[in-house]
Amino acid sequence: MSGSITRLAADYLQCSVNGVPFAVMGSAGNHGRKFAEHDYPWRDGVWIEDMGKRAQRYSVRGFLVGALALTRRNLLVDIAETSGTCLFVHPTLGALTGWMVDFSWRERDGMTGIVDIEFAFVEKADLLGSVVTQALTAAVEVATLAFNAAAADDYTTTTASSYDYGSSVTSAGAGVATAWAAGAVAAIGSPAAVAGSVAVVAGNNGRYANGNVSGTDSTATASTVLSGMAAALVSADAVVAELGDATNAASIAALVLALTEQVRAALCDPSQQIAALVTLTSFTPVVITSSAPIGGAIATVQTATAMLCRQAALLSIAVACSTYEPTSSDDAEALQQQVAALFDDEATIAADAGNTATFLAMRGVRAKVLADLSARASALPSLMTVTRNAGLPALLLAQQLYQDGSRAPDLIRRANPVHPAFMPTSFEALST
């Protein structure tokens, strides 16, 4: 009997809930939208009010088999009775996060070691899919580590013989790095960075301080945030001073790669991180070519150092993109195109310079970042143009468009009206 049961289980696909496996016999789904039906006296027909997307509900039938069948049944009972979400892995639906509800089980008559189970699973509403997003973020971080190592190695290899000429060449390389680093320090202390830093403070800080921050810090205050930015400025100034005193290629490479991460860490808003770092990717020093050996060495070091600085900015941009939360599919696609162009241009320069390792690492980071942004874009609503004959209040428009007045702040941020009570007659908003 046990052998036939084992063969029976092998004929079915495998599922799991929080790692507890079972064989699935059948599945069904229930999808659609929520509607409220309004029926009025002396009116023909009804008025249907669209109340948004309905929860994704799945029905699953399966069985547990073998010596551990009862143990696994008890584990599934514990999962069903425990508060919070669980991870459901299905052979055709994939990995889903949600709640297991209406769990029931039954032991077959006259048979031991086999338990039939049936439950419903309600998927948690998550536009970006936390499981996929976390995996893509991790892939970006791994790729940036390889990019970091390759850029530093290619820089030290390319400039090794040039730095042998002595202090004049070293000063030239440090001078290029210091000039570029001044832009990084300016980005941290810019008015936009200071204003955007308030976005992590809980409360209504106005439409211009919302930024792209995913959440607020309940312990943060305006004074603590500004103190943190002041400390970041002091730290960045210290790195610039160290760059000016650097005496070899390894020191310059380490300090340059560390500075862009300091810029990213100092700015709490990923959109400001990207904007600040993008300005550092366009750095091009004035390089005077010379036929003299020492003049050629200086030109080589200056060119290679500028290339390293731009690559460091791109590396931190990739990390910032993994934490950036697009507001629409159009937003994600625009960032995708911008990042792709930046990486393509710099990858071509690295290939022309013969830095194969950096070129390959850069292409790897580019692929991971674009895959991450593509996944986000495909799961987000697009933009539409809203047109009205007169300027209406944002609350009214939010109710008209989404049947949800709490979405008025998003409309205000996108339309940027003089006053929220008088929205523009034409502006862009999310389609759903």
XYZ file of C-alpha atoms in Angstrom:
432
model
C 0.000 0.000 0.000
C 2.726 2.443 0.954
C 4.492 1.925 -2.365
C 1.353 2.700 -4.366
C 0.717 5.834 -2.266
C 4.265 7.029 -2.877
C 3.866 6.517 -6.617
C 0.522 8.362 -6.450
C 2.165 11.389 -4.787
C 4.875 11.462 -7.453
C 2.207 11.900 -10.135
C 1.124 15.282 -8.688
C 2.873 18.653 -8.615
C 4.327 19.854 -5.344
C 3.251 22.925 -3.333
C 4.354 24.364 -0.029
C 3.172 26.843 2.600
C 5.987 28.369 4.650
C 8.175 25.465 3.545
C 5.702 22.693 4.500
C 5.357 20.553 1.323
C 2.274 18.762 0.002
C 0.974 17.412 -3.294
C -1.603 19.560 -5.088
C -4.509 17.886 -6.882
C -6.367 20.933 -8.144
C -6.512 24.718 -7.925
C -8.954 27.468 -8.789
C -8.925 31.250 -8.729
C -11.432 34.005 -8.133
C -10.673 37.391 -9.708
C -12.429 40.601 -10.638
C -13.397 43.956 -9.191
C -15.517 45.079 -6.249
C -18.867 46.618 -7.176
C -21.549 48.247 -5.051
C -25.009 47.970 -6.591
C -27.304 50.972 -5.968
C -30.985 50.466 -6.719
C -33.254 53.542 -6.536
C -37.081 53.687 -6.461
C -38.823 54.744 -9.648
C -35.573 54.398 -11.579
C -35.079 51.767 -14.256
C -31.888 49.778 -13.920
C -29.208 50.166 -11.295
C -26.077 52.241 -10.756
C -22.939 50.184 -10.312
C -20.161 51.814 -8.269
C -16.641 50.506 -8.966
C -14.846 50.154 -5.612
C -11.502 48.918 -6.886
C -9.791 45.617 -7.518
C -11.029 42.614 -5.577
C -8.656 40.495 -3.520
C -7.031 37.628 -5.428
C -8.456 34.431 -3.893
C -7.294 30.908 -4.729
C -8.780 27.524 -3.756
C -6.335 24.649 -3.363
C -6.953 20.914 -2.936
C -4.135 18.517 -2.135
C -2.933 15.759 0.142
C -0.131 14.839 2.514
C 1.384 11.370 2.291
C 3.989 9.322 4.099
C 5.237 8.886 7.636
C 5.352 12.667 8.151
C 1.810 13.299 6.900
C 0.330 13.945 10.354
C 3.290 16.088 11.403
C 2.940 18.248 8.298
C -0.805 18.475 8.863
C -0.180 19.856 12.346
C 2.339 22.361 10.937
C -0.233 23.574 8.398
C -2.808 23.926 11.175
C -0.339 26.071 13.128
C 0.253 28.267 10.063
C -3.497 28.724 9.549
C -3.965 29.685 13.201
C -0.960 32.017 13.435
C -1.440 35.749 12.868
C 0.277 37.301 9.856
C 1.022 36.398 6.263
C 2.694 33.287 4.895
C 4.582 32.317 1.739
C 2.666 30.040 -0.655
C 4.673 28.416 -3.467
C 2.539 26.974 -6.275
C 3.843 25.181 -9.404
C 1.895 27.430 -11.816
C 1.114 30.542 -9.759
C 4.636 30.963 -8.423
C 5.542 32.481 -5.049
C 2.698 34.386 -3.382
C 2.487 36.202 -0.059
C -0.836 36.320 1.746
C -3.143 34.562 4.179
C -4.211 30.912 4.324
C -7.892 30.853 5.293
C -10.614 28.191 5.633
C -8.088 25.389 6.158
C -9.641 21.911 6.496
C -8.278 18.358 6.483
C -9.646 14.796 6.331
C -8.093 11.379 6.785
C -9.218 8.894 4.169
C -11.430 6.045 5.333
C -9.546 2.831 5.909
C -6.168 4.307 4.966
C -3.266 5.506 7.075
C -0.446 7.853 6.189
C -2.501 10.037 3.836
C -4.403 13.239 4.694
C -6.506 15.244 2.250
C -6.307 19.011 2.724
C -8.220 21.964 1.319
C -7.822 25.663 1.921
C -8.313 29.110 0.413
C -5.426 31.535 -0.043
C -5.911 35.300 -0.253
C -2.994 37.099 -1.848
C -1.633 40.189 -0.137
C -1.973 43.341 -2.238
C 1.597 44.211 -3.231
C 2.149 46.129 -6.476
C 5.838 45.243 -6.673
C 5.803 41.661 -5.390
C 8.052 41.630 -2.322
C 9.629 38.258 -3.102
C 10.689 39.229 -6.627
C 11.736 42.741 -5.584
C 13.976 41.488 -2.801
C 15.642 39.007 -5.157
C 16.288 41.687 -7.789
C 17.644 44.097 -5.166
C 20.047 41.441 -3.923
C 21.165 40.750 -7.509
C 21.919 44.448 -8.048
C 23.976 44.600 -4.846
C 26.007 41.511 -5.801
C 26.677 42.930 -9.278
C 27.826 46.278 -7.835
C 30.376 44.488 -5.634
C 31.926 42.932 -8.749
C 31.836 46.315 -10.499
C 33.568 47.966 -7.517
C 36.418 45.446 -7.485
C 36.874 45.499 -11.277
C 36.977 49.307 -11.466
C 39.583 49.555 -8.704
C 41.752 46.779 -10.213
C 41.663 48.225 -13.737
C 42.531 51.686 -12.423
C 45.575 50.529 -10.450
C 46.747 48.362 -13.363
C 46.325 51.115 -15.960
C 48.118 53.780 -13.917
C 50.803 51.665 -12.211
C 53.619 52.585 -14.585
C 52.523 56.242 -14.775
C 52.607 56.713 -11.003
C 56.197 55.468 -11.013
C 57.235 58.873 -12.415
C 56.789 60.414 -8.980
C 55.024 63.197 -7.133
C 54.076 65.323 -10.138
C 51.982 62.503 -11.591
C 50.519 61.656 -8.183
C 49.534 65.296 -7.681
C 47.853 65.327 -11.095
C 45.743 62.268 -10.249
C 44.847 63.597 -6.810
C 43.978 66.987 -8.324
C 41.483 65.442 -10.740
C 39.873 63.405 -7.957
C 39.695 66.437 -5.662
C 38.033 68.598 -8.347
C 35.432 65.895 -8.927
C 34.912 65.386 -5.183
C 34.061 69.064 -4.742
C 30.883 68.410 -6.733
C 29.998 65.531 -4.400
C 30.356 67.773 -1.344
C 28.225 70.456 -3.008
C 25.488 67.870 -3.691
C 25.237 66.962 -0.005
C 24.910 70.589 1.055
C 22.565 71.693 -1.730
C 19.247 73.378 -0.795
C 17.302 70.552 -2.456
C 19.096 67.961 -0.321
C 18.455 69.904 2.881
C 14.759 70.413 2.081
C 14.298 66.786 1.031
C 15.910 65.452 4.185
C 12.761 66.377 6.124
C 10.845 63.675 4.218
C 11.793 61.044 6.823
C 10.260 63.119 9.646
C 6.765 61.923 10.539
C 3.920 64.355 9.918
C 2.716 66.650 7.166
C 5.823 68.476 5.952
C 4.250 69.911 2.804
C 4.137 68.735 -0.759
C 7.728 69.788 -1.514
C 9.208 67.601 1.218
C 7.467 64.297 0.395
C 10.199 63.017 -1.903
C 10.577 59.340 -2.807
C 11.135 58.025 0.706
C 9.362 54.700 1.323
C 8.651 55.416 5.000
C 9.217 57.774 7.897
C 11.303 57.433 11.028
C 9.213 57.901 14.180
C 12.309 58.925 16.150
C 13.546 61.504 13.631
C 13.119 65.234 14.106
C 14.153 68.162 11.928
C 17.102 68.886 14.216
C 18.404 65.293 14.195
C 18.084 65.047 10.417
C 19.935 68.317 9.845
C 22.598 67.307 12.367
C 23.096 64.094 10.417
C 23.546 66.020 7.181
C 26.054 68.334 8.848
C 28.020 65.287 10.027
C 27.897 63.851 6.494
C 29.330 67.120 5.128
C 32.189 66.995 7.623
C 32.889 63.374 6.669
C 32.849 64.211 2.952
C 35.209 67.147 3.495
C 37.575 64.774 5.298
C 37.576 62.419 2.302
C 38.359 65.337 -0.031
C 41.276 66.297 2.200
C 42.559 62.701 2.121
C 42.288 62.673 -1.664
C 44.486 65.751 -1.826
C 47.136 63.955 0.226
C 46.851 60.573 -1.534
C 50.183 59.151 -2.684
C 49.225 56.095 -4.764
C 46.603 54.662 -7.078
C 45.111 52.281 -4.496
C 44.431 55.104 -2.035
C 42.794 57.285 -4.693
C 40.614 54.401 -5.912
C 39.442 53.497 -2.399
C 38.600 57.098 -1.490
C 36.774 57.828 -4.752
C 34.637 54.683 -4.480
C 33.853 55.474 -0.828
C 32.846 59.096 -1.489
C 29.896 58.321 -3.788
C 28.502 55.934 -1.196
C 28.793 58.713 1.376
C 26.777 60.978 -0.916
C 24.125 58.296 -1.328
C 23.959 57.586 2.408
C 23.732 61.289 3.288
C 20.614 61.819 1.137
C 17.541 59.998 2.428
C 15.519 60.422 -0.778
C 16.505 57.945 -3.558
C 15.358 60.389 -6.246
C 17.718 63.046 -4.826
C 20.476 60.442 -4.565
C 20.134 59.675 -8.266
C 19.901 63.357 -9.261
C 23.026 64.240 -7.258
C 25.028 61.280 -8.564
C 24.021 61.861 -12.189
C 25.772 65.248 -12.090
C 28.983 63.435 -11.105
C 28.858 61.162 -14.176
C 29.495 64.070 -16.563
C 32.842 65.075 -15.061
C 35.562 65.596 -17.696
C 38.873 67.272 -16.733
C 41.074 69.325 -19.044
C 43.841 66.956 -20.168
C 46.834 68.382 -22.025
C 48.496 65.847 -24.282
C 52.291 65.797 -24.412
C 54.959 63.856 -26.245
C 57.239 63.944 -23.185
C 57.198 60.758 -21.083
C 56.178 62.487 -17.870
C 53.591 64.567 -19.725
C 52.099 61.393 -21.210
C 52.028 59.800 -17.744
C 50.166 62.789 -16.317
C 47.623 62.651 -19.158
C 47.112 58.899 -18.613
C 46.547 59.330 -14.876
C 44.171 62.252 -15.342
C 42.075 60.383 -17.907
C 41.983 57.172 -15.865
C 41.100 59.003 -12.638
C 38.234 60.866 -14.291
C 36.979 57.543 -15.677
C 37.123 55.978 -12.204
C 35.191 58.916 -10.713
C 32.383 58.551 -13.237
C 32.276 54.789 -12.699
C 32.022 55.287 -8.926
C 29.015 57.553 -9.449
C 27.379 54.940 -11.691
C 27.993 52.256 -9.086
C 26.131 54.257 -6.426
C 23.371 55.123 -8.921
C 22.760 51.391 -9.384
C 22.362 50.936 -5.628
C 20.067 53.979 -5.409
C 17.883 52.581 -8.205
C 17.303 49.403 -6.201
C 15.730 51.477 -3.390
C 13.899 53.925 -5.668
C 10.114 53.535 -5.669
C 8.627 54.662 -9.012
C 5.310 56.470 -8.793
C 4.068 55.065 -12.119
C 5.139 52.808 -14.954
C 6.070 55.907 -16.956
C 8.346 57.040 -14.131
C 10.081 53.653 -13.992
C 10.535 53.522 -17.769
C 11.979 57.063 -17.867
C 14.530 56.176 -15.178
C 15.305 52.949 -16.994
C 16.125 54.814 -20.203
C 18.234 57.397 -18.345
C 20.278 54.764 -16.497
C 20.725 52.653 -19.631
C 22.148 55.624 -21.538
C 24.570 56.493 -18.720
C 25.870 52.937 -18.457
C 26.127 52.500 -22.234
C 28.217 55.647 -22.649
C 30.621 54.794 -19.841
C 30.864 51.121 -20.853
C 31.972 52.233 -24.333
C 34.688 54.426 -22.797
C 35.887 51.537 -20.606
C 35.994 49.175 -23.590
C 37.940 51.691 -25.679
C 40.448 51.991 -22.824
C 40.935 48.220 -22.758
C 39.380 47.776 -19.289
C 37.687 44.485 -20.077
C 36.879 43.513 -16.498
C 35.225 46.858 -15.798
C 33.297 46.695 -19.072
C 31.898 43.238 -18.303
C 31.057 44.164 -14.697
C 29.350 47.337 -15.877
C 27.234 45.407 -18.365
C 26.269 43.008 -15.605
C 25.148 45.815 -13.293
C 23.251 47.460 -16.154
C 21.335 44.237 -16.889
C 20.375 43.750 -13.228
C 19.257 47.362 -12.737
C 17.179 47.391 -15.927
C 15.575 44.054 -14.994
C 14.661 45.475 -11.595
C 13.140 48.631 -13.084
C 11.311 46.621 -15.779
C 9.689 44.470 -13.099
C 8.584 47.573 -11.227
C 7.267 49.279 -14.372
C 5.197 46.258 -15.426
C 3.407 46.136 -12.059
C 2.591 49.851 -11.724
C -0.241 51.883 -13.280
C 0.498 54.219 -16.152
C -0.214 57.955 -16.361
C -3.273 59.491 -17.950
C -4.194 63.095 -18.741
C -7.091 64.456 -16.695
C -9.019 67.329 -18.270
C -11.807 69.362 -16.660
C -13.654 72.468 -17.777
C -12.873 74.325 -14.557
C -10.419 74.166 -11.675
C -11.827 71.758 -9.085
C -10.676 70.902 -5.542
C -8.177 68.065 -5.248
C -10.436 66.160 -2.834
C -13.297 66.221 -5.323
C -11.063 65.057 -8.177
C -9.664 62.221 -6.058
C -13.193 61.054 -5.314
C -14.213 61.322 -8.978
C -11.155 59.496 -10.314
C -10.489 56.854 -7.654
C -13.502 56.935 -5.296
C -10.890 57.624 -2.607
C -10.375 61.089 -1.169
C -7.140 60.040 0.561
C -5.383 60.079 -2.829
C -5.729 63.864 -3.120
C -2.109 64.474 -1.935
C -0.800 62.442 -4.890
C -2.846 64.546 -7.327
C -1.556 67.736 -5.667
C 2.044 66.551 -5.946
C 1.689 65.702 -9.625
C -0.286 68.787 -10.696
C 1.562 71.255 -8.400
C -1.340 73.745 -8.255
C -1.189 77.238 -6.803
C -3.797 76.075 -4.284
C -5.245 72.546 -3.822
C -8.782 73.947 -4.013
C -8.168 75.093 -7.592
C -6.461 72.318 -9.539
C -5.332 72.928 -13.142
C -7.856 72.112 -15.830
C -5.409 69.603 -17.339
C -2.782 67.500 -15.547
C -1.371 63.983 -15.372
C -2.517 61.409 -12.825
C -2.325 57.661 -12.261
C -4.741 55.670 -14.414
C -5.831 53.441 -11.499
